[in-house]
């Protein structure tokens, strides 16, 4: 009997070893009630969503406003639990209260508005806030704060007031604050939406570096399609469902579905489509402007 139990545990461990997130058929409803607690509206925000994310992957989630992206993100961080279905983070069921601290430490969230995420009057204190609350001892805390600020390129601002920083710099500080908690996964919920193009680029670069160099799993929720081009997998959401998923080349080939979801394809994909319609023979997997110009040059040389 004991032998059998041990076997079950071993299988379980192998099952989640390489898996960061496994959401199975999750459904979530927001229920609005009037002052007498009568239900006045039920909004199905998630409707049978499956999501598999392996450790170290860079995932993008795109979808029109109201498609359920933030609701999904909150499920991964155990801020919400599914009405139906299950979410496991590193094999831990988000419905099990005893897992919540561990899950929140493993999955850090960055939200849209940089100003709502700053809690202290000095940058380094802000970064220290999370890990300090986790009970990280002071020497280790110092080390983590310095390292995190260096990683996002904000170390020289450690004594500054966050008020003096740009939106992009505030988001980098927020990312450092999450990093100081040593997460394995970071979710950015439209964290670049309020930034200017420079700030957006800085934040995206920082996140890509974390993924590449620290093997941190990244879930990037965004409206800017250009940001998704280097993802391992893109998930496209519509009305609480994932309607399309795959590598960027696979997903952007189905530009008609993307447009039905109220989204745009990346610029290079759009231009390549137009050129193909005019008879230029271009490969199917063009995603960036560099790839496009190279392909156009090759196609042109072949034609002449
Ligand atoms: N706190 C809430 N109460 C009621 N409805 C909500 C709440 N948050 C989101 N919703 C609704 O759930 C649906 C999905 O919202 P959300 O997950 O925020 O989508 P997205 O992040 O893609 O814009 C929308 O119809 C939205 O109006
Ligand atoms: Mg949202």
Coordinates of C-alpha atoms and ligand atoms in Angstrom, one line a residue:
X1 CA 0.0 0.0 0.0
X2 CA 2.7 2.4 1.0
X3 CA 4.5 1.5 -2.2
X4 CA 1.4 2.5 -4.3
X5 CA 1.1 5.9 -2.6
X6 CA 4.7 6.7 -3.3
X7 CA 4.2 5.9 -6.9
X8 CA 1.2 8.2 -7.2
X9 CA 3.3 11.0 -5.7
X10 CA 6.1 10.4 -8.1
X11 CA 3.8 10.5 -11.1
X12 CA 2.3 13.7 -9.8
X13 CA 5.7 15.3 -9.4
X14 CA 6.7 14.4 -13.0
X15 CA 3.4 15.8 -14.2
X16 CA 4.1 19.3 -13.0
X17 CA 7.9 19.3 -13.2
X18 CA 8.1 21.3 -16.4
X19 CA 4.7 22.9 -16.2
X20 CA 4.2 26.4 -14.8
X21 CA 0.5 26.8 -15.3
X22 CA -2.2 24.3 -16.2
X23 CA -5.7 25.7 -16.4
X24 CA -8.4 23.1 -17.4
X25 CA -11.8 24.2 -18.7
X26 CA -12.1 27.2 -16.4
X27 CA -15.3 29.1 -16.2
X28 CA -15.8 32.3 -14.2
X29 CA -18.9 34.5 -13.7
X30 CA -19.1 37.9 -12.2
X31 CA -22.5 38.2 -10.4
X32 CA -23.9 41.7 -9.9
X33 CA -26.5 42.1 -7.2
X34 CA -28.7 45.0 -6.2
X35 CA -28.9 46.5 -2.7
X36 CA -31.3 43.6 -1.7
X37 CA -28.8 41.0 -2.8
X38 CA -30.9 40.0 -5.8
X39 CA -28.9 39.0 -8.8
X40 CA -29.3 41.6 -11.6
X41 CA -26.7 40.4 -14.0
X42 CA -24.4 37.5 -14.6
X43 CA -21.4 38.1 -16.8
X44 CA -19.5 35.1 -18.0
X45 CA -16.0 36.4 -18.1
X46 CA -14.3 33.0 -18.8
X47 CA -16.0 30.3 -20.7
X48 CA -14.2 27.0 -20.8
X49 CA -10.6 28.2 -21.0
X50 CA -7.6 25.8 -21.2
X51 CA -4.1 27.1 -20.7
X52 CA -0.8 25.3 -20.6
X53 CA 2.3 27.2 -19.9
X54 CA 5.7 25.5 -19.6
X55 CA 8.4 26.9 -17.3
X56 CA 10.6 29.4 -19.1
X57 CA 8.1 30.2 -21.9
X58 CA 7.3 33.6 -23.1
X59 CA 3.5 33.8 -23.6
X60 CA 1.4 36.6 -25.0
X61 CA -2.4 36.9 -24.4
X62 CA -4.2 39.3 -26.7
X63 CA -7.9 40.2 -27.0
X64 CA -10.3 43.1 -27.3
X65 CA -11.4 45.0 -24.2
X66 CA -13.7 42.8 -22.1
X67 CA -12.5 39.5 -23.6
X68 CA -11.5 38.1 -20.2
X69 CA -7.7 38.7 -20.2
X70 CA -7.5 40.3 -16.7
X71 CA -9.9 37.7 -15.3
X72 CA -7.7 35.0 -16.6
X73 CA -4.6 36.7 -15.2
X74 CA -6.2 36.9 -11.7
X75 CA -6.9 33.2 -11.8
X76 CA -3.2 32.5 -12.3
X77 CA -2.3 34.5 -9.3
X78 CA -5.1 33.0 -7.2
X79 CA -6.8 36.4 -6.8
X80 CA -9.8 34.7 -8.3
X81 CA -10.7 31.0 -8.3
X82 CA -12.6 29.3 -11.1
X83 CA -16.3 28.6 -10.7
X84 CA -15.8 25.5 -12.7
X85 CA -12.6 23.8 -13.8
X86 CA -9.2 23.9 -12.2
X87 CA -6.0 26.0 -12.2
X88 CA -2.7 24.6 -11.1
X89 CA 0.4 26.7 -10.6
X90 CA 3.5 24.5 -10.4
X91 CA 1.1 21.6 -9.5
X92 CA -0.6 23.6 -6.7
X93 CA -4.3 23.9 -7.0
X94 CA -5.3 27.6 -6.6
X95 CA -8.5 26.5 -4.8
X96 CA -6.5 25.1 -1.9
X97 CA -6.0 28.0 0.6
X98 CA -2.8 26.6 1.9
X99 CA -1.2 27.1 -1.5
X100 CA -2.0 30.8 -1.8
X101 CA 1.1 32.3 -0.3
X102 CA 3.3 30.0 -2.3
X103 CA 1.4 30.8 -5.5
X104 CA 1.6 34.6 -4.9
X105 CA 5.3 34.4 -4.3
X106 CA 5.8 32.3 -7.5
X107 CA 3.7 34.5 -9.8
X108 CA 4.2 38.2 -9.7
X109 CA 1.8 40.7 -11.3
X110 CA 2.4 44.0 -12.9
X111 CA -0.7 46.1 -13.6
X112 CA -1.5 48.8 -16.1
X113 CA -1.3 52.0 -14.0
X114 CA 2.3 52.6 -12.8
X115 CA 1.1 55.1 -10.2
X116 CA -1.1 52.6 -8.4
X117 CA 1.8 50.2 -7.8
X118 CA 4.2 52.5 -6.0
X119 CA 3.9 52.2 -2.3
X120 CA 6.9 54.0 -0.9
X121 CA 8.5 57.5 -1.2
X122 CA 12.0 56.2 -2.2
X123 CA 12.7 53.8 -5.0
X124 CA 14.7 51.2 -3.0
X125 CA 12.1 51.2 -0.2
X126 CA 9.4 50.5 -2.8
X127 CA 11.4 47.5 -4.2
X128 CA 12.0 46.2 -0.7
X129 CA 8.3 46.4 0.3
X130 CA 7.2 43.0 -1.0
X131 CA 10.2 40.9 0.1
X132 CA 10.3 42.6 3.5
X133 CA 6.6 41.6 4.0
X134 CA 7.6 38.1 3.1
X135 CA 10.1 38.2 6.0
X136 CA 13.3 38.2 4.0
X137 CA 16.2 39.0 6.4
X138 CA 17.8 42.4 6.1
X139 CA 21.1 41.4 4.6
X140 CA 19.5 39.2 2.0
X141 CA 16.9 42.0 1.4
X142 CA 19.6 44.6 0.7
X143 CA 21.2 42.1 -1.9
X144 CA 17.9 41.4 -3.6
X145 CA 16.9 45.1 -3.8
X146 CA 20.2 46.0 -5.4
X147 CA 20.3 43.1 -7.8
X148 CA 16.7 43.6 -8.9
X149 CA 17.2 47.3 -9.5
X150 CA 20.4 46.5 -11.5
X151 CA 18.6 43.9 -13.6
X152 CA 16.0 46.4 -14.8
X153 CA 18.6 49.2 -15.2
X154 CA 17.2 51.4 -12.4
X155 CA 20.0 51.0 -9.8
X156 CA 21.2 54.6 -10.2
X157 CA 17.7 55.8 -9.2
X158 CA 17.6 53.8 -5.9
X159 CA 17.6 56.9 -3.7
X160 CA 15.2 58.9 -5.9
X161 CA 11.5 59.6 -5.3
X162 CA 9.3 57.6 -7.6
X163 CA 7.3 60.8 -8.3
X164 CA 10.2 62.1 -10.4
X165 CA 10.3 59.0 -12.7
X166 CA 8.6 58.6 -16.0
X167 CA 5.8 56.0 -16.4
X168 CA 8.2 53.5 -18.0
X169 CA 10.7 53.9 -15.2
X170 CA 7.9 53.4 -12.6
X171 CA 6.9 50.2 -14.3
X172 CA 10.6 49.1 -14.2
X173 CA 10.6 49.8 -10.5
X174 CA 7.4 47.8 -10.1
X175 CA 9.1 44.9 -12.0
X176 CA 12.1 45.2 -9.7
X177 CA 9.8 44.9 -6.7
X178 CA 8.3 41.7 -8.1
X179 CA 11.7 40.4 -8.9
X180 CA 12.9 40.9 -5.4
X181 CA 10.4 38.3 -4.3
X182 CA 12.1 35.8 -6.6
X183 CA 9.2 34.8 -8.7
X184 CA 9.3 32.1 -11.3
X185 CA 6.6 33.7 -13.4
X186 CA 5.6 37.3 -14.1
X187 CA 2.3 38.4 -15.5
X188 CA 2.1 41.9 -17.1
X189 CA -1.5 42.9 -17.4
X190 CA -1.4 45.6 -20.1
X191 CA 1.6 47.0 -18.2
X192 CA 2.8 49.0 -21.2
X193 CA -0.6 50.4 -22.2
X194 CA -0.2 53.8 -20.5
X195 CA 3.5 54.2 -21.6
X196 CA 5.0 56.3 -24.4
X197 CA 6.8 54.3 -27.1
X198 CA 10.2 54.7 -25.4
X199 CA 8.8 53.5 -22.0
X200 CA 7.1 50.6 -23.7
X201 CA 10.3 49.5 -25.4
X202 CA 12.3 49.7 -22.1
X203 CA 9.8 47.6 -20.2
X204 CA 9.5 45.0 -23.0
X205 CA 13.3 44.8 -23.3
X206 CA 13.6 44.3 -19.5
X207 CA 11.0 41.5 -19.5
X208 CA 12.5 39.7 -22.5
X209 CA 15.9 39.8 -20.7
X210 CA 14.4 38.3 -17.6
X211 CA 12.9 35.5 -19.7
X212 CA 16.1 34.9 -21.6
X213 CA 18.7 35.2 -18.9
X214 CA 16.8 34.2 -15.7
X215 CA 14.5 31.8 -17.3
X216 CA 11.5 33.5 -15.8
X217 CA 8.2 32.5 -17.3
X218 CA 6.5 35.6 -18.8
X219 CA 2.8 36.1 -19.5
X220 CA 2.4 39.3 -21.5
X221 CA -1.1 40.6 -21.8
X222 CA -1.1 43.4 -24.4
X223 CA -3.0 45.4 -27.0
X224 CA 0.2 46.0 -29.0
X225 CA 0.6 43.2 -31.5
X226 CA 4.2 44.2 -32.2
X227 CA 5.1 43.2 -28.7
X228 CA 4.0 39.6 -29.3
X229 CA 6.2 38.8 -32.2
X230 CA 9.0 37.1 -30.2
X231 CA 6.6 35.0 -28.0
X232 CA 6.8 31.2 -27.9
X233 CA 3.0 31.0 -27.9
X234 CA 0.2 33.6 -28.5
X235 CA -3.3 33.1 -27.1
X236 CA -6.1 35.1 -28.7
X237 CA -9.2 35.7 -26.5
X238 CA -12.7 36.6 -27.5
X239 CA -15.8 36.6 -25.3
X240 CA -14.1 34.7 -22.5
X241 CA -12.7 32.0 -24.8
X242 CA -9.4 31.3 -26.3
X243 CA -10.3 31.3 -30.0
X244 CA -6.8 30.9 -31.4
X245 CA -3.4 29.9 -30.2
X246 CA 0.0 28.9 -31.6
X247 CA 3.4 30.4 -32.5
X248 CA 3.3 34.0 -33.8
X249 CA 3.7 32.7 -37.4
X250 CA 0.8 30.3 -37.0
X251 CA -1.4 32.8 -35.3
X252 CA -0.8 35.8 -37.7
X253 CA -1.4 33.6 -40.7
X254 CA -5.0 33.6 -39.6
X255 CA -5.4 37.3 -39.9
X256 CA -9.1 37.1 -40.6
X257 CA -9.8 35.6 -37.2
X258 CA -7.5 38.2 -35.6
X259 CA -9.6 40.9 -37.2
X260 CA -12.9 39.3 -36.2
X261 CA -11.6 39.6 -32.6
X262 CA -11.3 43.4 -33.1
X263 CA -7.5 43.2 -33.3
X264 CA -4.9 44.2 -35.8
X265 CA -2.1 42.1 -37.1
X266 CA 1.5 43.4 -36.8
X267 CA 2.4 46.0 -39.4
X268 CA 4.8 43.8 -41.4
X269 CA 2.1 41.0 -41.6
X270 CA -0.4 43.5 -42.9
X271 CA 1.9 44.9 -45.5
X272 CA 3.0 41.4 -46.6
X273 CA -0.6 40.5 -47.1
X274 CA -1.2 43.5 -49.3
X275 CA 1.9 42.7 -51.4
X276 CA 0.8 39.1 -51.8
X277 CA -2.6 40.2 -53.1
X278 CA -0.7 42.3 -55.7
X279 CA 1.0 39.2 -56.9
X280 CA 4.4 39.3 -55.1
X281 CA 5.4 35.9 -53.9
X282 CA 6.4 36.2 -50.3
X283 CA 7.0 33.5 -47.6
X284 CA 4.1 32.9 -45.2
X285 CA 6.0 33.5 -42.0
X286 CA 6.9 37.2 -42.2
X287 CA 6.5 39.0 -38.8
X288 CA 9.0 41.8 -38.6
X289 CA 9.8 44.8 -40.9
X290 CA 13.4 43.4 -41.3
X291 CA 12.0 40.0 -42.5
X292 CA 9.6 41.8 -44.8
X293 CA 12.3 44.0 -46.5
X294 CA 14.6 41.0 -46.9
X295 CA 11.7 38.9 -48.4
X296 CA 10.7 41.7 -50.8
X297 CA 14.3 42.1 -51.9
X298 CA 14.6 38.4 -52.6
X299 CA 11.2 38.2 -54.4
X300 CA 12.1 41.3 -56.5
X301 CA 15.5 39.8 -57.5
X302 CA 13.8 36.6 -58.6
X303 CA 11.3 38.4 -60.7
X304 CA 13.9 40.5 -62.6
Ligands
LIG1 N1 -15.3 43.3 -11.1 C1 -16.1 43.0 -12.1 N2 -17.5 43.0 -11.9 C2 -18.3 42.7 -12.9 N3 -17.9 42.4 -14.2 C3 -16.6 42.4 -14.4 C4 -15.6 42.8 -13.4 N4 -14.4 42.7 -14.0 C5 -14.6 42.4 -15.3 N5 -15.9 42.2 -15.6 C6 -16.5 41.9 -16.9 O1 -15.9 40.6 -17.3 C7 -15.6 40.6 -18.6 C8 -14.1 40.3 -18.8 O2 -13.4 41.4 -18.3 P1 -11.8 41.5 -18.1 O3 -11.3 40.2 -17.7 O4 -11.5 42.7 -17.4 O5 -11.4 41.6 -19.7 P2 -10.1 42.3 -20.4 O6 -9.0 42.3 -19.3 O7 -9.8 41.4 -21.5 O8 -10.5 43.7 -20.8 C9 -16.1 42.0 -19.2 O9 -17.4 41.8 -19.7 C10 -16.1 42.8 -18.0 O10 -17.0 43.9 -18.1
LIG2 MG1 -7.8 43.9 -18.6

